[in-house]
Coordinates of C-alpha atoms and ligand atoms in Angstrom, one line a residue:
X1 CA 2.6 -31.0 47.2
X2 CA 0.2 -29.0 44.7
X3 CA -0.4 -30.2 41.6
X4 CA 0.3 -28.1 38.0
X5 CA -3.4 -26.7 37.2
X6 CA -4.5 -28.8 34.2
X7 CA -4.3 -27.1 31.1
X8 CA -7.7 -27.7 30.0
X9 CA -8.6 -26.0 33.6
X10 CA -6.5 -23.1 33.1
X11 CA -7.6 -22.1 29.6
X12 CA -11.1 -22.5 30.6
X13 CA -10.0 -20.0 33.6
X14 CA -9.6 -17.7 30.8
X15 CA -12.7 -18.0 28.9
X16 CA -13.8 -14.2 30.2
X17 CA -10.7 -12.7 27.9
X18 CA -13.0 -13.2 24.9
X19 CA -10.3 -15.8 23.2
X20 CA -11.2 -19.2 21.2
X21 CA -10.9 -22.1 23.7
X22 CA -7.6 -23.6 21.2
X23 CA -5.8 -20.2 21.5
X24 CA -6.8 -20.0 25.2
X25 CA -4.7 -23.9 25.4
X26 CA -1.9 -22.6 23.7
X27 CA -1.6 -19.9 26.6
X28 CA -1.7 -22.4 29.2
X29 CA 0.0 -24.7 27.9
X30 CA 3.1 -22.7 27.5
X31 CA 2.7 -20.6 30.9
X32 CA 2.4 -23.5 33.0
X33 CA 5.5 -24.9 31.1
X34 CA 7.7 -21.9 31.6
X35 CA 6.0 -21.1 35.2
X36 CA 4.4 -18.1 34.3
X37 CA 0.8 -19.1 35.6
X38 CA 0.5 -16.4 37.9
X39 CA 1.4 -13.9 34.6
X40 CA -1.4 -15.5 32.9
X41 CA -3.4 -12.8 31.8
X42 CA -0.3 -10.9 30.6
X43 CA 0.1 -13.5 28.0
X44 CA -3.6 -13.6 27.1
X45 CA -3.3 -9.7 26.7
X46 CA 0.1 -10.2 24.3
X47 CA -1.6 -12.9 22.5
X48 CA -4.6 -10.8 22.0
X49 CA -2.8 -8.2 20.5
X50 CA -1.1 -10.4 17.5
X51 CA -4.3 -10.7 16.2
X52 CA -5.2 -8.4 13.0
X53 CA -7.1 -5.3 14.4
X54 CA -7.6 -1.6 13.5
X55 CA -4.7 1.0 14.5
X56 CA -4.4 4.7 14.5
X57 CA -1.6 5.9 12.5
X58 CA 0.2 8.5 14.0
X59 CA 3.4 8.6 11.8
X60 CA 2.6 10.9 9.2
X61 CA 3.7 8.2 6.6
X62 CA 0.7 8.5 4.4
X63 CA 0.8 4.7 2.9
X64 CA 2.5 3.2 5.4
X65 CA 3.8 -0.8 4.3
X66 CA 3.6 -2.3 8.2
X67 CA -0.3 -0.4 8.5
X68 CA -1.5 -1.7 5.1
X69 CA -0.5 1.0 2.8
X70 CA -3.6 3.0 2.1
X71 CA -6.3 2.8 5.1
X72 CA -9.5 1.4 3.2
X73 CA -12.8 0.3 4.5
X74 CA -15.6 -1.8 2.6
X75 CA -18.5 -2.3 4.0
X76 CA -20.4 -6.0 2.4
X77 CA -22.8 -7.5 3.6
X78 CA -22.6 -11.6 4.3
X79 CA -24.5 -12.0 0.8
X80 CA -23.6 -13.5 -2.3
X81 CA -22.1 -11.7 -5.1
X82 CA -22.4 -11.8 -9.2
X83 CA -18.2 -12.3 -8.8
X84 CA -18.8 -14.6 -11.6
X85 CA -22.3 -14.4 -13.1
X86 CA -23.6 -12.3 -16.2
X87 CA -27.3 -11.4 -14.6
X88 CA -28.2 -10.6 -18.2
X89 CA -27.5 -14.4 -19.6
X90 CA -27.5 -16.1 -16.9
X91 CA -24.2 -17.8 -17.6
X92 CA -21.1 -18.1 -16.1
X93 CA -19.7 -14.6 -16.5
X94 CA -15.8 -13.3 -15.4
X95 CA -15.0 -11.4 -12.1
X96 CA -12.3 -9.6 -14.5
X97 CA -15.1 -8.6 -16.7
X98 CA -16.9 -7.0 -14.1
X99 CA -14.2 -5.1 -12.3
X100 CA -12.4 -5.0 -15.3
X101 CA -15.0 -2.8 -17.7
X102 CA -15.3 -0.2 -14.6
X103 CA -11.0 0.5 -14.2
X104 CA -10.9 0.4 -18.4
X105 CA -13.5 3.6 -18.1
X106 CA -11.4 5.0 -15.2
X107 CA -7.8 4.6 -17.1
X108 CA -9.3 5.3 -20.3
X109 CA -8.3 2.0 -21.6
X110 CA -9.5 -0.6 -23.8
X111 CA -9.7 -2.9 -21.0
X112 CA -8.5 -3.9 -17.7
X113 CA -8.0 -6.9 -15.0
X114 CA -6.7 -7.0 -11.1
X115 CA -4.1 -9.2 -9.8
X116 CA -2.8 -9.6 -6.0
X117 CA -0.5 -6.4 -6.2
X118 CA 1.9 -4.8 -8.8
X119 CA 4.5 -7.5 -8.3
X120 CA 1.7 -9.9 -9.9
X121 CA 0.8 -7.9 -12.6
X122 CA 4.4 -7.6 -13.9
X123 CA 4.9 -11.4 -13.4
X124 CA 1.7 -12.6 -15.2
X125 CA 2.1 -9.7 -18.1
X126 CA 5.6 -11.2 -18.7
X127 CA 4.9 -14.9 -18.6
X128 CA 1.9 -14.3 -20.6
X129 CA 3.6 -11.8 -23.6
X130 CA 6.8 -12.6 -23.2
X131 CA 8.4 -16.5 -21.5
X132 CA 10.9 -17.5 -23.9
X133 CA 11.6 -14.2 -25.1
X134 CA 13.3 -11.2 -24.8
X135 CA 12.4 -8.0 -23.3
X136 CA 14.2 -4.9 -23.2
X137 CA 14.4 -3.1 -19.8
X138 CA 16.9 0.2 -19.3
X139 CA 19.8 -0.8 -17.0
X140 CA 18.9 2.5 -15.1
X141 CA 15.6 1.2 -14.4
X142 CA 16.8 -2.1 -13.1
X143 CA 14.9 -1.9 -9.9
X144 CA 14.6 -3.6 -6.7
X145 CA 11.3 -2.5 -5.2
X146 CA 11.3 -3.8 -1.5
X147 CA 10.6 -7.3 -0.1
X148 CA 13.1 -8.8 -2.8
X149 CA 11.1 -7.6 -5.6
X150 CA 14.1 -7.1 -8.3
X151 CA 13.6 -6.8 -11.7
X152 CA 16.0 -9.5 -12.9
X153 CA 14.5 -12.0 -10.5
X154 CA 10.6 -11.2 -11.5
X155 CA 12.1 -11.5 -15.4
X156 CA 13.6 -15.1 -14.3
X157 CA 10.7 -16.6 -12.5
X158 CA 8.3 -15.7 -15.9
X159 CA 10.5 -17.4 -17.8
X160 CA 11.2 -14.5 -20.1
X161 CA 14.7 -13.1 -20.7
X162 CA 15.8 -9.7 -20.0
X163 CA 17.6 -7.9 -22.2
X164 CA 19.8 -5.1 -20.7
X165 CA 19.5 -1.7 -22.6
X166 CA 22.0 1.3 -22.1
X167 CA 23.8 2.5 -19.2
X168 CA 22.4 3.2 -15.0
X169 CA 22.2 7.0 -16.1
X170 CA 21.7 7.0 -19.5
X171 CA 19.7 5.2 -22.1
X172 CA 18.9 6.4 -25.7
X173 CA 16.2 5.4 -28.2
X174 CA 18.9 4.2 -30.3
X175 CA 20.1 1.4 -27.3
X176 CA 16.1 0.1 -27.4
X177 CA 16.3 -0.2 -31.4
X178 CA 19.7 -2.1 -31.2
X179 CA 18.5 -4.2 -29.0
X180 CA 15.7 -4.8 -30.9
X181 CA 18.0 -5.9 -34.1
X182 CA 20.1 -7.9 -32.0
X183 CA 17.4 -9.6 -30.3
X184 CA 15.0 -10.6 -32.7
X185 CA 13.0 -12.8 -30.0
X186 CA 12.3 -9.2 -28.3
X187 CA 8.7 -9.5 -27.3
X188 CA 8.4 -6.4 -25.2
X189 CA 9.8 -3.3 -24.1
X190 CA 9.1 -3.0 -20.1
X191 CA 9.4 0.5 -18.4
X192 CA 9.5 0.4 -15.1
X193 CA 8.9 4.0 -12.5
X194 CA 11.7 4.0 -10.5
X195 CA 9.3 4.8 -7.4
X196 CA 11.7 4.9 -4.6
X197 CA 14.6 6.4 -5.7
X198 CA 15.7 9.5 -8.1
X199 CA 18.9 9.8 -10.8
X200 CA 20.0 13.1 -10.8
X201 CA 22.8 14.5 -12.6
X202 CA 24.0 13.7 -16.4
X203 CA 21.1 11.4 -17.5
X204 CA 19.0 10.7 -20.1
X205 CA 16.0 8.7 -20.2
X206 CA 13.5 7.2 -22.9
X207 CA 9.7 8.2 -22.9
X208 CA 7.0 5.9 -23.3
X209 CA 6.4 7.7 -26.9
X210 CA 9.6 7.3 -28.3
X211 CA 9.6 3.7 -27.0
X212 CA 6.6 3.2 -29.3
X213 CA 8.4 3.4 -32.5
X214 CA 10.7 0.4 -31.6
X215 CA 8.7 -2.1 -32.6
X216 CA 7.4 -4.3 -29.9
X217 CA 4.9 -3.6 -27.3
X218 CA 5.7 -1.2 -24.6
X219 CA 4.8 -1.7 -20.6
X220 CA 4.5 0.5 -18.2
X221 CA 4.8 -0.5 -14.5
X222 CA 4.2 2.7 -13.3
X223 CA 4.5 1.4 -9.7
X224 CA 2.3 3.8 -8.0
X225 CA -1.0 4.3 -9.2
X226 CA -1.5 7.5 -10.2
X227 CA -4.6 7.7 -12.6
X228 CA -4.6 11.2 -14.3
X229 CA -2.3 13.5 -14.0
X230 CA -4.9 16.4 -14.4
X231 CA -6.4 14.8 -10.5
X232 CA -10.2 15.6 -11.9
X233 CA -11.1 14.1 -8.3
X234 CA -9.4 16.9 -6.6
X235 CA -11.3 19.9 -5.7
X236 CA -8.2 22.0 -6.7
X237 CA -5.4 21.9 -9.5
X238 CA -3.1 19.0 -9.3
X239 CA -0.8 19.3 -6.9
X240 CA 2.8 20.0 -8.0
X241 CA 4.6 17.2 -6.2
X242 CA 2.8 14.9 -8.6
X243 CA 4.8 16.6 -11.7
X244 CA 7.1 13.7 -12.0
X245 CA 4.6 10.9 -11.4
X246 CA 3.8 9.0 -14.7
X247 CA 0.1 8.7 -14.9
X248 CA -2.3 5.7 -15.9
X249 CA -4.5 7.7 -18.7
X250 CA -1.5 9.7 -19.7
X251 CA 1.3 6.7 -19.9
X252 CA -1.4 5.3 -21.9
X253 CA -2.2 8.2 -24.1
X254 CA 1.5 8.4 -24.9
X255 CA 1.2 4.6 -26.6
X256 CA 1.7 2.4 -23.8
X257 CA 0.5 -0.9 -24.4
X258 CA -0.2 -1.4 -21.2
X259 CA -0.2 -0.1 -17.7
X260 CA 0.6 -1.8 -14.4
X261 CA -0.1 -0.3 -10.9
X262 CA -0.7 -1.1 -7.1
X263 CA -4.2 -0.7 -5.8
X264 CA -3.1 0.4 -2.7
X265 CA -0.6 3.2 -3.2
X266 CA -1.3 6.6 -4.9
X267 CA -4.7 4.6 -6.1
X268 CA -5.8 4.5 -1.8
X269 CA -7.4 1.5 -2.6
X270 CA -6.7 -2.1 -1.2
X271 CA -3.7 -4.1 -1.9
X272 CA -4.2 -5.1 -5.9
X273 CA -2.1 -5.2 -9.4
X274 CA -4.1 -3.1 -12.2
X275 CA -3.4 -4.8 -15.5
X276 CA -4.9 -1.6 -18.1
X277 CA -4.8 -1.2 -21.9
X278 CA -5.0 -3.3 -25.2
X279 CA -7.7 -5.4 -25.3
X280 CA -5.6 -8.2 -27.4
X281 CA -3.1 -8.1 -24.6
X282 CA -5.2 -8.1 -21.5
X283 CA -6.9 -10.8 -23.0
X284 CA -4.0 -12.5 -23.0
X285 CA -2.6 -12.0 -19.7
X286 CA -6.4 -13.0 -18.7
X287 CA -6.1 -16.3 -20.2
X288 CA -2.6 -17.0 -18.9
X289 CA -2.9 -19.7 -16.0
X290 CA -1.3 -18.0 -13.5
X291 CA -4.0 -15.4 -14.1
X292 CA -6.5 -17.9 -11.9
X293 CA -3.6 -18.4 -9.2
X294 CA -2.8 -14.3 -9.0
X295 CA -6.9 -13.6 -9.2
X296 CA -8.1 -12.0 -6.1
X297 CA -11.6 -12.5 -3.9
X298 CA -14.7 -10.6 -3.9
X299 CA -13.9 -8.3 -1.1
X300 CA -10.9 -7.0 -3.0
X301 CA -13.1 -6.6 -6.2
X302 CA -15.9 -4.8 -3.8
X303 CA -12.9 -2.7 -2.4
X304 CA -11.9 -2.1 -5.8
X305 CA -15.1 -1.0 -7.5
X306 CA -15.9 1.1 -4.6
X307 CA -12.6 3.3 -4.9
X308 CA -13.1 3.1 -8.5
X309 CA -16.2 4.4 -8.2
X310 CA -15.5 7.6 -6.1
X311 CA -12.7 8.4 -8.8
X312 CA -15.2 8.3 -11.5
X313 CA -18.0 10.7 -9.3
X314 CA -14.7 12.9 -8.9
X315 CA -15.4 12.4 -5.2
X316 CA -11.3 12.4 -4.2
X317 CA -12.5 13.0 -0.7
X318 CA -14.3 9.6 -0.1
X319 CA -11.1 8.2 -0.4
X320 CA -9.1 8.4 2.8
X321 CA -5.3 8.9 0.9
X322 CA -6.7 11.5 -1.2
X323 CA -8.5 13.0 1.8
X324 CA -5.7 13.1 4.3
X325 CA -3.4 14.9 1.4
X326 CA -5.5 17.2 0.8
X327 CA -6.3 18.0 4.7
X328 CA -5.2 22.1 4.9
X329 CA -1.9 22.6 7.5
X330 CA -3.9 25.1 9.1
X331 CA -6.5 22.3 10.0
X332 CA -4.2 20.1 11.5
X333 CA -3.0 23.5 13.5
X334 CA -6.1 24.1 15.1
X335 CA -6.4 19.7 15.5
X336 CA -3.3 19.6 17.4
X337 CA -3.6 22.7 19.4
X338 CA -7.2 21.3 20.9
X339 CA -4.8 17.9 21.5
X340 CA -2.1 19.6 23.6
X341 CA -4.8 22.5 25.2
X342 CA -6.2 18.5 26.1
X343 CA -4.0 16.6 27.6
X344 CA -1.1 18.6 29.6
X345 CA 1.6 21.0 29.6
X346 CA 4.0 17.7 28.5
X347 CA 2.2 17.9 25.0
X348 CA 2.8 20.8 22.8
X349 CA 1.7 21.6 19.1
X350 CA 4.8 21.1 16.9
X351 CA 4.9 21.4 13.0
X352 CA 6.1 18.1 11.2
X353 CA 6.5 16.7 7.7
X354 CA 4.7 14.0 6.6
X355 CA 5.3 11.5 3.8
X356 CA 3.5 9.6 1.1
X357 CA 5.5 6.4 2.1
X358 CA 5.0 3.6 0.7
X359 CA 8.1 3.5 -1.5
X360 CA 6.7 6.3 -3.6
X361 CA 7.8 9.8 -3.9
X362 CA 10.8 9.4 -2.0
X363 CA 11.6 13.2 -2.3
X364 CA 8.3 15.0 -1.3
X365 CA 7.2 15.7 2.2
X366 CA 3.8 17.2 3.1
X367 CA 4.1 20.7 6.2
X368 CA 1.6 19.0 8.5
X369 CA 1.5 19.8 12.1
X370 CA 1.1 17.4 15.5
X371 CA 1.8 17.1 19.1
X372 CA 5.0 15.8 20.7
X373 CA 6.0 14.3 24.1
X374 CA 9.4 14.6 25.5
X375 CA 10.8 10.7 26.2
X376 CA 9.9 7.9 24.1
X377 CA 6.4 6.7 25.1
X378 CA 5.4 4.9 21.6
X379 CA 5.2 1.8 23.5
X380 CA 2.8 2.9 25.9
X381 CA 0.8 4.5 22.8
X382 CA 0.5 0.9 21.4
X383 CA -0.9 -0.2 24.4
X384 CA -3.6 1.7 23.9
X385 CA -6.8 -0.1 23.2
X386 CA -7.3 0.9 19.8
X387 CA -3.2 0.7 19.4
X388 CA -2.0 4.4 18.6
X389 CA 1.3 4.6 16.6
X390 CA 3.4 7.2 16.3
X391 CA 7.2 8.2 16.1
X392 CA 10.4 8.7 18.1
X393 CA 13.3 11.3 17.0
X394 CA 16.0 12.3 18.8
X395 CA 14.3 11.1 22.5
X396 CA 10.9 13.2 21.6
X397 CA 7.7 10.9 20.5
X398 CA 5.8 13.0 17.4
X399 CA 1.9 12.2 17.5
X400 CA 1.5 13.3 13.2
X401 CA -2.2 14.2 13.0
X402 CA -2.2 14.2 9.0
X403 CA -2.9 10.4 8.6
X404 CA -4.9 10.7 11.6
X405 CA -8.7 10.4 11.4
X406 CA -10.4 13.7 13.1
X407 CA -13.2 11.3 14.7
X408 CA -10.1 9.5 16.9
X409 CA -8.7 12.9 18.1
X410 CA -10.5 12.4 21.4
X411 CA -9.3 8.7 21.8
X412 CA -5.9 9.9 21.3
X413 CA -5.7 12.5 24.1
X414 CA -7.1 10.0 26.5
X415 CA -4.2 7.5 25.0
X416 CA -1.6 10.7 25.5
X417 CA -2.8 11.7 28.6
X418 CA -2.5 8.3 30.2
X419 CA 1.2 7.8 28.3
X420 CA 2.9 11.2 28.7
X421 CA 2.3 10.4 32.6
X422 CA 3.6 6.8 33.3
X423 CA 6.8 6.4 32.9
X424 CA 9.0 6.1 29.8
X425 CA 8.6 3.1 27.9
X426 CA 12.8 1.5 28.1
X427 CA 12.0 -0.3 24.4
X428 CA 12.5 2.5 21.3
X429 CA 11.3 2.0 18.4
X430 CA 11.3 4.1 15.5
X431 CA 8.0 3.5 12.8
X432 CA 9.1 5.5 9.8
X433 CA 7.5 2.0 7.6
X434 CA 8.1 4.3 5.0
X435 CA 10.1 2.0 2.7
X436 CA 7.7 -0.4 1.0
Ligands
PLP501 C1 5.5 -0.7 -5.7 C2 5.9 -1.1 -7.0 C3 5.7 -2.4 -7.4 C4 5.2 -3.5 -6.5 O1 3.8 -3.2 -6.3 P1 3.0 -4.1 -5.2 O2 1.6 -3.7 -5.4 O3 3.6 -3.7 -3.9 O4 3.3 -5.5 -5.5 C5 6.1 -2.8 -8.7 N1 6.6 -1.8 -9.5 C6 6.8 -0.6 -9.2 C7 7.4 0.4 -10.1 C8 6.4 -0.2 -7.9 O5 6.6 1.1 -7.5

């Protein structure tokens, strides 16, 4: 009778597959319990591929939730920082100061601070101006924005009280004032971008301008992170998809108190909450204590400033987002005919549409152009080394080269040339990700 391979033996088996010795145990651990030792280094392979690593985005969804929204790279050394040190005094300085003095110049604000993401921004800025109190919020505006971010439920867990104004399709600047008599407690008016869905038909809506006049600060979560609506960052005009976007600078030119955004939608930075406008309220919302538990770490604040600074040199093409929607059609043309003219007669050129994503914009779509693959072969695709994702419709697989970096072209033919020949993968999948 053989004996089961000791665990400790087995994982140590492994050690060539690059893996800690504890994740290595796990592996054996659980192969010689379900017999699968002689399928060993299929599980190290699967384990390997749970970890965190770069992918190539071949979707066409711009800011894509399950890739990270916007792609973003920061490049920091191991060193120490001035996070939270004034080098002028010497003392104990604020990482919102730092960051925070940089996005008020780029929003044209008073001043500024960063949270985790949007949701943050809009929980702080209403525990900190508003628990206890009302604030007004049009029912058509009553969002849910993905991962069970609702309106209602953000306005509970701040302890503030929401106070319903108007109809889903039609709110007046008189239903703001009423409320506003009614509710004498109303601290705040909150508008909030309905990012990822439209009204159409007999509506009426309530500008950030008018809102001024009721009384009570205004907010703005504008949700996606435009920061001018003039795009000074772009080489050309602003592009006319943007037309209904609200805009940081403008929102706030029109009276906004303040502004909230994500970092890492229209803004192609990483995955932040921009707090932007008075100085008397960010100050407040800076001071709050759930400011120190929403606060995020110095390679988000590198990230940050780094995007922040390529706005503000007007260079929109150091930042990937702005890069890849600005990439001519007749680029990604010649891109994807050198992909198919690459690989073989199963991959042909093929004009697609590609999306922001994200839960933005859910009406525009950008021509872009790609290769596609009869059969669905987005599994093998993943298996590539550097995974390679892409999308299935109607049995065809659709390689978009839009979100595609040029420099990985020639990985991905290898990756199609080795897919579009073994067989077809028996496990669909679509990856639109484009909800958020
Ligand atoms: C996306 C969005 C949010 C949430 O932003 P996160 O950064 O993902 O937390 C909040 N409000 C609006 C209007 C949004 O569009």
């Amino acid at each position: 009778m053989t004996h089961p391979p000791s665990v400790d033996q087995l994982a140590r088996s492994l050690k060539h597959h690059g893996l800690p010795h504890p994740i290595l145990v796990e592996i054996a651990r659980s192969a010689i319990a379900s017999d699968q030792v002689g399928n060993i280094d299929a599980l190290v392979n699967q384990r390997k591929r749970r970890l965190l690593m770069p992918v190539i985005n071949a979707t066409g969804v711009l800011l894509h939730t399950n890739l990270g929204r916007a792609p973003v790279g920061v490049e920091v050394e191991p060193r120490y920082s001035n996070l939270e040190l004034n080098l002028e005094t010497g003392q104990r300085g604020s990482r919102q100061q730092t960051i925070g003095d940089t996005l008020a110049t780029l929003c044209g604000a008073e001043a500024a601070m960063v949270v985790n993401n949007c949701a943050g921004a809009v929980l702080l800025t209403l525990a900190a101006l508003a628990a206890g109190k009302g604030v007004a919020v049009s029912r058509g505006e009553m969002v849910e924005i993905g991962g069970g971010f609702r309106i209602p439920d953000v306005m509970n867990q701040s302890g503030a009280r929401l106070v319903e104004v108007g109809t889903t399709n039609r709110s007046r600047l008189s239903d703001f004032t009423t409320a506003y008599e009614t509710n004498p407690d109303m601290a705040m008016v909150l508008k909030v971008h309905r990012s990822n869905y439209e009204i159409v038909g007999f509506t009426e809506d309530v500008s950030v301008e008018a809102l001024t006049s009721v009384g009570v600060p205004v907010i703005a979560d504008i949700g996606s992170g435009l920061l001018d609506a003039a795009c000074p960052w772009l080489a050309g005009p602003p592009p006319i998809w943007l037309a209904d976007e609200p805009a940081a600078k403008q929102t706030l030119e029109a009276g906004a108190d303040l502004v909230l955004f994500s970092g890492d939608k229209l803004f192609g930075g990483p995955q932040a909450g921009i707090i932007a406008g008075s100085k008397e309220l960010v100050q407040r919302c800076s001071s709050h204590p759930l400011a120190r538990a929403l606060r995020p770490g110095s390679l988000v604040m590198h990230a940050l400033q780094s995007v922040a600074m390529s706005y503000l040199d007007r260079q929109g093409d150091e930042i990937p987002f702005w890069r890849m929607v600005a990439t001519k059609q007749s680029d990604l043309v010649d891109r994807a005919e050198r992909v198919a003219n690459s690989t073989n007669d199963k991959v042909t050129a093929v004009e697609t549409k590609a999306v922001p994503g994200g839960g933005t914009l859910p009406t525009v779509t950008f021509p872009s152009y790609g290769v596609t693959v009869e059969g669905d072969i987005t599994s093998a695709l993943r298996s590539n080394d550097r995974p390679i994702i892409a999308r299935v419709e109607q049995n065809r697989t659709y390689v978009d080269l839009r979100t595609v970096d040029p420099n990985d072209d020639d990985e991905l033919i290898q990756a199609l040339m080795t897919a579009s020949t073994s067989p077809t993968s028996k496990n669909p999948q679509s990856n639109d990700g484009a909800s958020s």
